[in-house]
PDB file of C-alpha atoms in Angstrom:
ATOM      1  CA  UNK N   1     -17.496   5.581  15.345  1.00  0.00           C
ATOM      2  CA  UNK N   2     -15.226   2.855  14.560  1.00  0.00           C
ATOM      3  CA  UNK N   3     -11.522   4.003  13.849  1.00  0.00           C
ATOM      4  CA  UNK N   4      -8.763   2.567  11.803  1.00  0.00           C
ATOM      5  CA  UNK N   5      -6.774   2.140  15.258  1.00  0.00           C
ATOM      6  CA  UNK N   6      -9.682   0.257  16.612  1.00  0.00           C
ATOM      7  CA  UNK N   7      -9.404  -2.310  13.641  1.00  0.00           C
ATOM      8  CA  UNK N   8      -5.678  -2.517  13.929  1.00  0.00           C
ATOM      9  CA  UNK N   9      -5.969  -3.399  17.472  1.00  0.00           C
ATOM     10  CA  UNK N  10      -8.417  -6.212  16.602  1.00  0.00           C
ATOM     11  CA  UNK N  11      -5.832  -7.549  14.112  1.00  0.00           C
ATOM     12  CA  UNK N  12      -3.112  -7.490  16.730  1.00  0.00           C
ATOM     13  CA  UNK N  13      -5.364  -9.283  19.177  1.00  0.00           C
ATOM     14  CA  UNK N  14      -5.891 -12.163  16.876  1.00  0.00           C
ATOM     15  CA  UNK N  15      -2.279 -12.293  15.744  1.00  0.00           C
ATOM     16  CA  UNK N  16      -0.899 -12.463  19.270  1.00  0.00           C
ATOM     17  CA  UNK N  17      -3.795 -14.128  21.061  1.00  0.00           C
ATOM     18  CA  UNK N  18      -3.313 -11.885  24.233  1.00  0.00           C
ATOM     19  CA  UNK N  19      -3.540  -8.122  25.420  1.00  0.00           C
ATOM     20  CA  UNK N  20      -0.059  -8.121  26.308  1.00  0.00           C
ATOM     21  CA  UNK N  21       1.113  -9.202  22.672  1.00  0.00           C
ATOM     22  CA  UNK N  22      -1.310  -6.806  20.846  1.00  0.00           C
ATOM     23  CA  UNK N  23      -0.045  -4.078  23.121  1.00  0.00           C
ATOM     24  CA  UNK N  24       3.482  -4.794  22.306  1.00  0.00           C
ATOM     25  CA  UNK N  25       2.641  -5.073  18.497  1.00  0.00           C
ATOM     26  CA  UNK N  26       0.951  -1.758  18.467  1.00  0.00           C
ATOM     27  CA  UNK N  27       3.727  -0.059  20.553  1.00  0.00           C
ATOM     28  CA  UNK N  28       1.407   0.975  23.362  1.00  0.00           C
ATOM     29  CA  UNK N  29       1.181   0.052  27.100  1.00  0.00           C
ATOM     30  CA  UNK N  30      -1.387  -2.834  28.101  1.00  0.00           C
ATOM     31  CA  UNK N  31      -3.040  -0.068  30.074  1.00  0.00           C
ATOM     32  CA  UNK N  32      -3.586   2.205  27.127  1.00  0.00           C
ATOM     33  CA  UNK N  33      -4.626  -0.826  24.873  1.00  0.00           C
ATOM     34  CA  UNK N  34      -7.299  -1.677  27.454  1.00  0.00           C
ATOM     35  CA  UNK N  35      -8.654   1.483  27.549  1.00  0.00           C
ATOM     36  CA  UNK N  36      -8.830   1.542  23.811  1.00  0.00           C
ATOM     37  CA  UNK N  37     -10.849  -1.659  23.868  1.00  0.00           C
ATOM     38  CA  UNK N  38     -13.181  -0.460  26.600  1.00  0.00           C
ATOM     39  CA  UNK N  39     -13.870   2.685  24.455  1.00  0.00           C
ATOM     40  CA  UNK N  40     -14.757   0.631  21.470  1.00  0.00           C
ATOM     41  CA  UNK N  41     -16.826  -1.703  23.653  1.00  0.00           C
ATOM     42  CA  UNK N  42     -18.766   1.212  24.981  1.00  0.00           C
ATOM     43  CA  UNK N  43     -19.190   2.580  21.402  1.00  0.00           C
ATOM     44  CA  UNK N  44     -20.962  -0.553  20.111  1.00  0.00           C
ATOM     45  CA  UNK N  45     -22.506  -1.377  23.416  1.00  0.00           C
ATOM     46  CA  UNK N  46     -21.086  -5.018  23.433  1.00  0.00           C
ATOM     47  CA  UNK N  47     -17.991  -6.843  24.493  1.00  0.00           C
ATOM     48  CA  UNK N  48     -15.183  -7.537  21.883  1.00  0.00           C
ATOM     49  CA  UNK N  49     -13.677 -10.649  23.361  1.00  0.00           C
ATOM     50  CA  UNK N  50     -14.502 -13.183  26.334  1.00  0.00           C
ATOM     51  CA  UNK N  51     -12.452 -12.268  29.450  1.00  0.00           C
ATOM     52  CA  UNK N  52      -9.998 -14.675  30.600  1.00  0.00           C
ATOM     53  CA  UNK N  53     -10.324 -16.931  27.579  1.00  0.00           C
ATOM     54  CA  UNK N  54      -7.279 -18.936  26.428  1.00  0.00           C
ATOM     55  CA  UNK N  55      -6.518 -18.504  23.628  1.00  0.00           C
ATOM     56  CA  UNK N  56      -8.269 -15.309  23.314  1.00  0.00           C
ATOM     57  CA  UNK N  57     -11.713 -15.815  21.944  1.00  0.00           C
ATOM     58  CA  UNK N  58     -13.941 -13.061  20.110  1.00  0.00           C
ATOM     59  CA  UNK N  59     -17.527 -12.485  20.711  1.00  0.00           C
ATOM     60  CA  UNK N  60     -19.757 -12.602  17.764  1.00  0.00           C
ATOM     61  CA  UNK N  61     -19.663  -8.705  17.661  1.00  0.00           C
ATOM     62  CA  UNK N  62     -15.812  -8.918  17.976  1.00  0.00           C
ATOM     63  CA  UNK N  63     -15.690 -11.374  15.192  1.00  0.00           C
ATOM     64  CA  UNK N  64     -17.731  -9.307  12.977  1.00  0.00           C
ATOM     65  CA  UNK N  65     -15.628  -6.221  13.589  1.00  0.00           C
ATOM     66  CA  UNK N  66     -12.285  -8.596  12.890  1.00  0.00           C
ATOM     67  CA  UNK N  67     -13.888  -9.563   9.649  1.00  0.00           C
ATOM     68  CA  UNK N  68     -14.186  -5.840   8.700  1.00  0.00           C
ATOM     69  CA  UNK N  69     -10.727  -5.108   9.818  1.00  0.00           C
ATOM     70  CA  UNK N  70      -9.189  -7.824   7.598  1.00  0.00           C
ATOM     71  CA  UNK N  71     -11.100  -6.469   4.640  1.00  0.00           C
ATOM     72  CA  UNK N  72     -10.567  -2.862   5.028  1.00  0.00           C
ATOM     73  CA  UNK N  73      -6.994  -2.424   6.300  1.00  0.00           C
ATOM     74  CA  UNK N  74      -5.227  -4.124   3.391  1.00  0.00           C
ATOM     75  CA  UNK N  75      -7.254  -1.634   1.060  1.00  0.00           C
ATOM     76  CA  UNK N  76      -6.284   1.258   3.227  1.00  0.00           C
ATOM     77  CA  UNK N  77      -2.522   0.395   2.979  1.00  0.00           C
ATOM     78  CA  UNK N  78      -2.866  -0.097  -0.718  1.00  0.00           C
ATOM     79  CA  UNK N  79      -4.509   3.213  -1.115  1.00  0.00           C
ATOM     80  CA  UNK N  80      -2.067   4.918   0.880  1.00  0.00           C
ATOM     81  CA  UNK N  81       0.836   3.577  -0.994  1.00  0.00           C
ATOM     82  CA  UNK N  82      -0.876   4.357  -4.522  1.00  0.00           C
ATOM     83  CA  UNK N  83      -1.377   8.042  -3.368  1.00  0.00           C
ATOM     84  CA  UNK N  84       2.160   8.280  -2.012  1.00  0.00           C
ATOM     85  CA  UNK N  85       3.586   6.997  -5.354  1.00  0.00           C
ATOM     86  CA  UNK N  86       1.365   9.462  -7.226  1.00  0.00           C
ATOM     87  CA  UNK N  87       2.337  12.471  -5.055  1.00  0.00           C
ATOM     88  CA  UNK N  88       5.925  11.501  -4.293  1.00  0.00           C
ATOM     89  CA  UNK N  89       8.683  11.085  -6.944  1.00  0.00           C
ATOM     90  CA  UNK N  90      11.421  10.326  -4.236  1.00  0.00           C
ATOM     91  CA  UNK N  91      13.328   6.975  -4.609  1.00  0.00           C
ATOM     92  CA  UNK N  92      11.775   4.078  -2.816  1.00  0.00           C
ATOM     93  CA  UNK N  93      13.117   1.006  -1.788  1.00  0.00           C
ATOM     94  CA  UNK N  94      12.010  -2.772  -1.987  1.00  0.00           C
ATOM     95  CA  UNK N  95      14.435  -5.046   0.148  1.00  0.00           C
ATOM     96  CA  UNK N  96      14.431  -8.508  -0.864  1.00  0.00           C
ATOM     97  CA  UNK N  97      15.616 -11.446   1.003  1.00  0.00           C
ATOM     98  CA  UNK N  98      16.816 -14.547  -0.711  1.00  0.00           C
ATOM     99  CA  UNK N  99      17.435 -17.725   1.300  1.00  0.00           C
ATOM    100  CA  UNK N 100      18.875 -19.421  -2.029  1.00  0.00           C
ATOM    101  CA  UNK N 101      22.265 -18.677  -2.886  1.00  0.00           C
ATOM    102  CA  UNK N 102      21.714 -19.989  -6.447  1.00  0.00           C
ATOM    103  CA  UNK N 103      18.893 -17.853  -7.030  1.00  0.00           C
ATOM    104  CA  UNK N 104      20.875 -14.510  -7.906  1.00  0.00           C
ATOM    105  CA  UNK N 105      21.877 -15.427 -11.268  1.00  0.00           C
ATOM    106  CA  UNK N 106      18.446 -16.290 -12.877  1.00  0.00           C
ATOM    107  CA  UNK N 107      16.706 -13.284 -11.015  1.00  0.00           C
ATOM    108  CA  UNK N 108      18.849 -10.772 -12.906  1.00  0.00           C
ATOM    109  CA  UNK N 109      16.191 -10.621 -15.911  1.00  0.00           C
ATOM    110  CA  UNK N 110      13.544 -10.048 -13.419  1.00  0.00           C
ATOM    111  CA  UNK N 111      15.289  -7.232 -11.912  1.00  0.00           C
ATOM    112  CA  UNK N 112      15.567  -5.444 -15.182  1.00  0.00           C
ATOM    113  CA  UNK N 113      11.995  -5.903 -16.016  1.00  0.00           C
ATOM    114  CA  UNK N 114      10.832  -4.491 -12.646  1.00  0.00           C
ATOM    115  CA  UNK N 115      13.157  -1.531 -12.910  1.00  0.00           C
ATOM    116  CA  UNK N 116      11.569  -0.738 -16.350  1.00  0.00           C
ATOM    117  CA  UNK N 117       8.007  -0.813 -14.625  1.00  0.00           C
ATOM    118  CA  UNK N 118       8.785   0.771 -11.340  1.00  0.00           C
ATOM    119  CA  UNK N 119      12.046   3.076 -12.203  1.00  0.00           C
ATOM    120  CA  UNK N 120      11.505   4.964  -8.819  1.00  0.00           C
ATOM    121  CA  UNK N 121      11.855   2.008  -6.776  1.00  0.00           C
ATOM    122  CA  UNK N 122      15.396   0.822  -5.740  1.00  0.00           C
ATOM    123  CA  UNK N 123      15.455  -3.008  -5.527  1.00  0.00           C
ATOM    124  CA  UNK N 124      17.890  -4.595  -3.233  1.00  0.00           C
ATOM    125  CA  UNK N 125      18.595  -8.372  -3.147  1.00  0.00           C
ATOM    126  CA  UNK N 126      20.410  -9.564  -0.356  1.00  0.00           C
ATOM    127  CA  UNK N 127      21.175 -12.830   1.566  1.00  0.00           C
ATOM    128  CA  UNK N 128      22.650 -11.303   4.640  1.00  0.00           C
ATOM    129  CA  UNK N 129      19.453 -12.223   6.745  1.00  0.00           C
ATOM    130  CA  UNK N 130      19.688 -15.728   5.263  1.00  0.00           C
ATOM    131  CA  UNK N 131      19.009 -17.668   8.572  1.00  0.00           C
ATOM    132  CA  UNK N 132      16.523 -15.160  10.009  1.00  0.00           C
ATOM    133  CA  UNK N 133      15.013 -13.742   6.837  1.00  0.00           C
ATOM    134  CA  UNK N 134      11.289 -14.197   7.917  1.00  0.00           C
ATOM    135  CA  UNK N 135      11.765 -12.514  11.150  1.00  0.00           C
ATOM    136  CA  UNK N 136      13.742  -9.772   9.573  1.00  0.00           C
ATOM    137  CA  UNK N 137      10.483  -9.498   7.156  1.00  0.00           C
ATOM    138  CA  UNK N 138       8.209  -9.413  10.146  1.00  0.00           C
ATOM    139  CA  UNK N 139      10.027  -6.602  11.781  1.00  0.00           C
ATOM    140  CA  UNK N 140      10.381  -4.459   8.790  1.00  0.00           C
ATOM    141  CA  UNK N 141      13.968  -4.954   7.817  1.00  0.00           C
ATOM    142  CA  UNK N 142      12.905  -6.734   4.498  1.00  0.00           C
ATOM    143  CA  UNK N 143       9.864  -6.301   2.511  1.00  0.00           C
ATOM    144  CA  UNK N 144      10.050  -9.548   0.542  1.00  0.00           C
ATOM    145  CA  UNK N 145      11.525 -12.787   1.220  1.00  0.00           C
ATOM    146  CA  UNK N 146      11.943 -15.993  -1.298  1.00  0.00           C
ATOM    147  CA  UNK N 147      11.661 -19.022   0.608  1.00  0.00           C
ATOM    148  CA  UNK N 148      10.793 -22.826   0.386  1.00  0.00           C
ATOM    149  CA  UNK N 149       9.893 -23.002   4.250  1.00  0.00           C
ATOM    150  CA  UNK N 150       6.897 -21.085   5.091  1.00  0.00           C
ATOM    151  CA  UNK N 151       6.182 -20.352   8.730  1.00  0.00           C
ATOM    152  CA  UNK N 152       2.558 -19.864   9.743  1.00  0.00           C
ATOM    153  CA  UNK N 153       1.715 -16.534  10.794  1.00  0.00           C
ATOM    154  CA  UNK N 154      -1.243 -13.984  10.658  1.00  0.00           C
ATOM    155  CA  UNK N 155       0.782 -10.983   9.523  1.00  0.00           C
ATOM    156  CA  UNK N 156       2.762 -12.563   6.627  1.00  0.00           C
ATOM    157  CA  UNK N 157       1.289 -13.658   3.310  1.00  0.00           C
ATOM    158  CA  UNK N 158       2.791 -16.370   1.244  1.00  0.00           C
ATOM    159  CA  UNK N 159       2.546 -16.577  -2.615  1.00  0.00           C
ATOM    160  CA  UNK N 160       3.291 -19.717  -4.363  1.00  0.00           C
ATOM    161  CA  UNK N 161       5.672 -19.175  -7.172  1.00  0.00           C
ATOM    162  CA  UNK N 162       6.592 -22.588  -8.719  1.00  0.00           C
ATOM    163  CA  UNK N 163       7.865 -25.806  -7.789  1.00  0.00           C
ATOM    164  CA  UNK N 164      11.545 -26.934  -8.684  1.00  0.00           C
ATOM    165  CA  UNK N 165      13.524 -29.982  -8.585  1.00  0.00           C
ATOM    166  CA  UNK N 166      16.813 -30.668  -6.400  1.00  0.00           C
ATOM    167  CA  UNK N 167      19.026 -33.300  -7.677  1.00  0.00           C
ATOM    168  CA  UNK N 168      22.237 -34.697  -6.679  1.00  0.00           C
ATOM    169  CA  UNK N 169      25.391 -33.554  -8.733  1.00  0.00           C
ATOM    170  CA  UNK N 170      28.267 -35.728  -8.996  1.00  0.00           C
ATOM    171  CA  UNK N 171      31.451 -36.124 -11.121  1.00  0.00           C
ATOM    172  CA  UNK N 172      30.957 -37.811 -14.390  1.00  0.00           C
ATOM    173  CA  UNK N 173      33.174 -40.769 -13.292  1.00  0.00           C
ATOM    174  CA  UNK N 174      31.741 -40.764  -9.820  1.00  0.00           C
ATOM    175  CA  UNK N 175      30.547 -44.465  -8.605  1.00  0.00           C
ATOM    176  CA  UNK N 176      27.207 -43.353  -8.453  1.00  0.00           C
ATOM    177  CA  UNK N 177      26.988 -41.340 -11.664  1.00  0.00           C
ATOM    178  CA  UNK N 178      25.487 -43.897 -14.064  1.00  0.00           C
ATOM    179  CA  UNK N 179      22.337 -44.446 -11.729  1.00  0.00           C
ATOM    180  CA  UNK N 180      19.026 -43.275 -12.683  1.00  0.00           C
ATOM    181  CA  UNK N 181      18.424 -42.277  -9.027  1.00  0.00           C
ATOM    182  CA  UNK N 182      19.936 -42.753  -5.683  1.00  0.00           C
ATOM    183  CA  UNK N 183      18.586 -43.848  -2.142  1.00  0.00           C
ATOM    184  CA  UNK N 184      19.473 -42.132   1.050  1.00  0.00           C
ATOM    185  CA  UNK N 185      21.488 -45.398   2.092  1.00  0.00           C
ATOM    186  CA  UNK N 186      23.754 -44.856  -1.062  1.00  0.00           C
ATOM    187  CA  UNK N 187      24.781 -41.301   0.273  1.00  0.00           C
ATOM    188  CA  UNK N 188      25.653 -42.492   3.799  1.00  0.00           C
ATOM    189  CA  UNK N 189      28.621 -40.709   5.319  1.00  0.00           C
ATOM    190  CA  UNK N 190      29.491 -39.225   1.903  1.00  0.00           C
ATOM    191  CA  UNK N 191      31.076 -35.760   2.113  1.00  0.00           C
ATOM    192  CA  UNK N 192      28.474 -33.022   1.276  1.00  0.00           C
ATOM    193  CA  UNK N 193      29.507 -29.709  -0.461  1.00  0.00           C
ATOM    194  CA  UNK N 194      27.205 -26.929  -0.119  1.00  0.00           C
ATOM    195  CA  UNK N 195      26.931 -23.237   0.289  1.00  0.00           C
ATOM    196  CA  UNK N 196      27.652 -22.014   3.878  1.00  0.00           C
ATOM    197  CA  UNK N 197      24.309 -23.033   5.271  1.00  0.00           C
ATOM    198  CA  UNK N 198      24.002 -25.210   8.422  1.00  0.00           C
ATOM    199  CA  UNK N 199      23.718 -28.924   7.510  1.00  0.00           C
ATOM    200  CA  UNK N 200      20.168 -29.083   9.298  1.00  0.00           C
ATOM    201  CA  UNK N 201      18.956 -26.546   6.715  1.00  0.00           C
ATOM    202  CA  UNK N 202      20.076 -28.275   3.667  1.00  0.00           C
ATOM    203  CA  UNK N 203      17.193 -29.930   1.511  1.00  0.00           C
ATOM    204  CA  UNK N 204      19.364 -32.964   1.043  1.00  0.00           C
ATOM    205  CA  UNK N 205      19.693 -33.532   4.677  1.00  0.00           C
ATOM    206  CA  UNK N 206      16.135 -32.310   5.874  1.00  0.00           C
ATOM    207  CA  UNK N 207      13.912 -33.957   3.174  1.00  0.00           C
ATOM    208  CA  UNK N 208      16.064 -37.136   2.140  1.00  0.00           C
ATOM    209  CA  UNK N 209      18.595 -38.108   4.378  1.00  0.00           C
ATOM    210  CA  UNK N 210      17.132 -37.261   7.808  1.00  0.00           C
ATOM    211  CA  UNK N 211      13.551 -38.736   7.196  1.00  0.00           C
ATOM    212  CA  UNK N 212      15.430 -42.172   6.141  1.00  0.00           C
ATOM    213  CA  UNK N 213      17.641 -41.923   9.353  1.00  0.00           C
ATOM    214  CA  UNK N 214      20.768 -41.727   7.278  1.00  0.00           C
ATOM    215  CA  UNK N 215      23.895 -39.780   8.826  1.00  0.00           C
ATOM    216  CA  UNK N 216      25.413 -37.250   6.649  1.00  0.00           C
ATOM    217  CA  UNK N 217      29.292 -37.182   5.990  1.00  0.00           C
ATOM    218  CA  UNK N 218      31.465 -34.170   6.445  1.00  0.00           C
ATOM    219  CA  UNK N 219      30.109 -30.978   5.184  1.00  0.00           C
ATOM    220  CA  UNK N 220      32.363 -28.757   2.963  1.00  0.00           C
ATOM    221  CA  UNK N 221      31.301 -25.206   2.505  1.00  0.00           C
ATOM    222  CA  UNK N 222      31.867 -22.891  -0.727  1.00  0.00           C
ATOM    223  CA  UNK N 223      30.723 -19.482  -1.203  1.00  0.00           C
ATOM    224  CA  UNK N 224      30.809 -19.420  -4.820  1.00  0.00           C
ATOM    225  CA  UNK N 225      28.732 -21.625  -7.318  1.00  0.00           C
ATOM    226  CA  UNK N 226      31.911 -22.173  -9.615  1.00  0.00           C
ATOM    227  CA  UNK N 227      34.155 -23.145  -6.618  1.00  0.00           C
ATOM    228  CA  UNK N 228      31.552 -25.694  -5.406  1.00  0.00           C
ATOM    229  CA  UNK N 229      31.068 -27.204  -8.913  1.00  0.00           C
ATOM    230  CA  UNK N 230      34.713 -27.569  -9.354  1.00  0.00           C
ATOM    231  CA  UNK N 231      35.095 -29.327  -5.992  1.00  0.00           C
ATOM    232  CA  UNK N 232      32.402 -31.748  -7.151  1.00  0.00           C
ATOM    233  CA  UNK N 233      34.291 -32.473 -10.220  1.00  0.00           C
ATOM    234  CA  UNK N 234      37.384 -33.024  -8.317  1.00  0.00           C
ATOM    235  CA  UNK N 235      35.259 -35.784  -6.328  1.00  0.00           C
ATOM    236  CA  UNK N 236      35.832 -33.914  -2.799  1.00  0.00           C
ATOM    237  CA  UNK N 237      32.135 -34.661  -2.266  1.00  0.00           C
ATOM    238  CA  UNK N 238      28.468 -34.501  -3.717  1.00  0.00           C
ATOM    239  CA  UNK N 239      25.984 -31.900  -3.722  1.00  0.00           C
ATOM    240  CA  UNK N 240      22.398 -31.388  -3.943  1.00  0.00           C
ATOM    241  CA  UNK N 241      21.235 -28.245  -6.287  1.00  0.00           C
ATOM    242  CA  UNK N 242      18.172 -26.876  -7.973  1.00  0.00           C
ATOM    243  CA  UNK N 243      18.223 -27.990 -11.682  1.00  0.00           C
ATOM    244  CA  UNK N 244      18.722 -24.317 -12.572  1.00  0.00           C
ATOM    245  CA  UNK N 245      22.098 -24.429 -11.059  1.00  0.00           C
ATOM    246  CA  UNK N 246      23.168 -27.770 -12.528  1.00  0.00           C
ATOM    247  CA  UNK N 247      22.351 -26.364 -16.115  1.00  0.00           C
ATOM    248  CA  UNK N 248      25.450 -23.881 -15.717  1.00  0.00           C
ATOM    249  CA  UNK N 249      28.026 -26.309 -15.066  1.00  0.00           C
ATOM    250  CA  UNK N 250      30.976 -24.213 -16.690  1.00  0.00           C
ATOM    251  CA  UNK N 251      31.842 -26.967 -18.966  1.00  0.00           C
ATOM    252  CA  UNK N 252      33.010 -29.177 -16.165  1.00  0.00           C
ATOM    253  CA  UNK N 253      32.381 -33.031 -16.192  1.00  0.00           C
ATOM    254  CA  UNK N 254      29.325 -33.352 -14.047  1.00  0.00           C
ATOM    255  CA  UNK N 255      26.214 -35.097 -14.047  1.00  0.00           C
ATOM    256  CA  UNK N 256      22.835 -34.745 -11.975  1.00  0.00           C
ATOM    257  CA  UNK N 257      20.939 -37.755 -10.634  1.00  0.00           C
ATOM    258  CA  UNK N 258      17.394 -37.862  -9.273  1.00  0.00           C
ATOM    259  CA  UNK N 259      17.107 -38.168  -5.433  1.00  0.00           C
ATOM    260  CA  UNK N 260      14.771 -41.041  -5.011  1.00  0.00           C
ATOM    261  CA  UNK N 261      12.812 -42.451  -7.943  1.00  0.00           C
ATOM    262  CA  UNK N 262      10.269 -39.761  -7.948  1.00  0.00           C
ATOM    263  CA  UNK N 263      12.879 -37.000  -7.420  1.00  0.00           C
ATOM    264  CA  UNK N 264      12.975 -34.486  -4.656  1.00  0.00           C
ATOM    265  CA  UNK N 265      10.555 -31.457  -5.424  1.00  0.00           C
ATOM    266  CA  UNK N 266      10.354 -28.321  -3.544  1.00  0.00           C
ATOM    267  CA  UNK N 267       8.272 -25.307  -3.542  1.00  0.00           C
ATOM    268  CA  UNK N 268       9.240 -21.678  -3.896  1.00  0.00           C
ATOM    269  CA  UNK N 269       7.102 -18.918  -2.109  1.00  0.00           C
ATOM    270  CA  UNK N 270       7.110 -15.140  -1.955  1.00  0.00           C
ATOM    271  CA  UNK N 271       6.540 -13.762   1.442  1.00  0.00           C
ATOM    272  CA  UNK N 272       5.437 -10.274   2.300  1.00  0.00           C
ATOM    273  CA  UNK N 273       3.732  -8.468   5.100  1.00  0.00           C
ATOM    274  CA  UNK N 274       0.058  -7.924   4.443  1.00  0.00           C
ATOM    275  CA  UNK N 275      -0.143  -4.523   6.229  1.00  0.00           C
ATOM    276  CA  UNK N 276       2.930  -3.169   4.686  1.00  0.00           C
ATOM    277  CA  UNK N 277       3.056  -0.080   2.221  1.00  0.00           C
ATOM    278  CA  UNK N 278       5.253  -1.878  -0.136  1.00  0.00           C
ATOM    279  CA  UNK N 279       2.559  -5.141  -0.143  1.00  0.00           C
ATOM    280  CA  UNK N 280       1.338  -3.937  -3.725  1.00  0.00           C
ATOM    281  CA  UNK N 281       5.001  -3.507  -5.142  1.00  0.00           C
ATOM    282  CA  UNK N 282       6.097  -6.789  -3.630  1.00  0.00           C
ATOM    283  CA  UNK N 283       3.021  -8.650  -5.334  1.00  0.00           C
ATOM    284  CA  UNK N 284       4.083  -7.277  -8.709  1.00  0.00           C
ATOM    285  CA  UNK N 285       7.667  -8.207  -8.056  1.00  0.00           C
ATOM    286  CA  UNK N 286       6.509 -11.725  -7.220  1.00  0.00           C
ATOM    287  CA  UNK N 287       4.463 -11.963 -10.363  1.00  0.00           C
ATOM    288  CA  UNK N 288       7.567 -11.199 -12.442  1.00  0.00           C
ATOM    289  CA  UNK N 289       9.697 -13.850 -10.400  1.00  0.00           C
ATOM    290  CA  UNK N 290       6.954 -16.336 -10.998  1.00  0.00           C
ATOM    291  CA  UNK N 291       6.928 -15.892 -14.848  1.00  0.00           C
ATOM    292  CA  UNK N 292      10.649 -15.983 -15.059  1.00  0.00           C
ATOM    293  CA  UNK N 293      10.876 -19.136 -12.730  1.00  0.00           C
ATOM    294  CA  UNK N 294       8.102 -21.146 -14.695  1.00  0.00           C
ATOM    295  CA  UNK N 295       9.978 -20.327 -18.017  1.00  0.00           C
ATOM    296  CA  UNK N 296      13.136 -21.439 -16.678  1.00  0.00           C
ATOM    297  CA  UNK N 297      11.645 -24.645 -15.346  1.00  0.00           C
ATOM    298  CA  UNK N 298       9.886 -25.168 -18.885  1.00  0.00           C
ATOM    299  CA  UNK N 299      13.546 -24.898 -20.595  1.00  0.00           C
ATOM    300  CA  UNK N 300      14.933 -27.304 -18.198  1.00  0.00           C
ATOM    301  CA  UNK N 301      12.349 -29.899 -18.668  1.00  0.00           C
TER     302      UNK N 301
END
């Protein structure tokens, strides 16, 4: 009586809050979607949602069916994937988007572990969607995203991996070098050296300077970590980096300082689509990332 297409339509209605949005998400016309809903309502002899409600509001019967959909559909997707893996030896791909430039190096051991467990899955790490990675995830261009800035949404699941600290990196003979911690005011108008990321997206700006109403100085961009650290050592400016980047100072005369008396802590999440065929493998990859990240944090502490 109740088909999977009906359940997927209910989830689309909840995620978009409208018939038009649900039709677009299900790749059908609004007329076709309305016909499908009418068909389901006839089968259960009850309305699914309250007409003309904004935002869309489900009836009691509709809410029960929605709960069923949210319980069953992930299991269906996982089972389909497992069956496909068992019957198909072709190479599959897990596209991972990384918003953090400095993550690549310490993720190498994780990639090796993953390839041992899933030899038929090609793991592709990329930062090409850096400024729009969550959108790329939602439309299927990526399968997993590592991010510190989750965006609420019904179609994407977020798995907290670990927390890390961002510290200020300066040359050892910099005027701030001997301080235990710095305040936002002490960084006012200082040149900031960073990876090629807009100033507004930098943790140093968003979570330290901007809340205090402090203006940043000139931003200097560097693509490579080695080049970035060398410019800091030359006192071209200061940078805020995760502690795992600071530990690889390449013998340069650098020191790290806390941002504020409590330090600046940031979370790292793994994001993946709940209804994706790759969700199960994405979860396994993220477990390895969390394990490696926590081990690295323990060493640094």
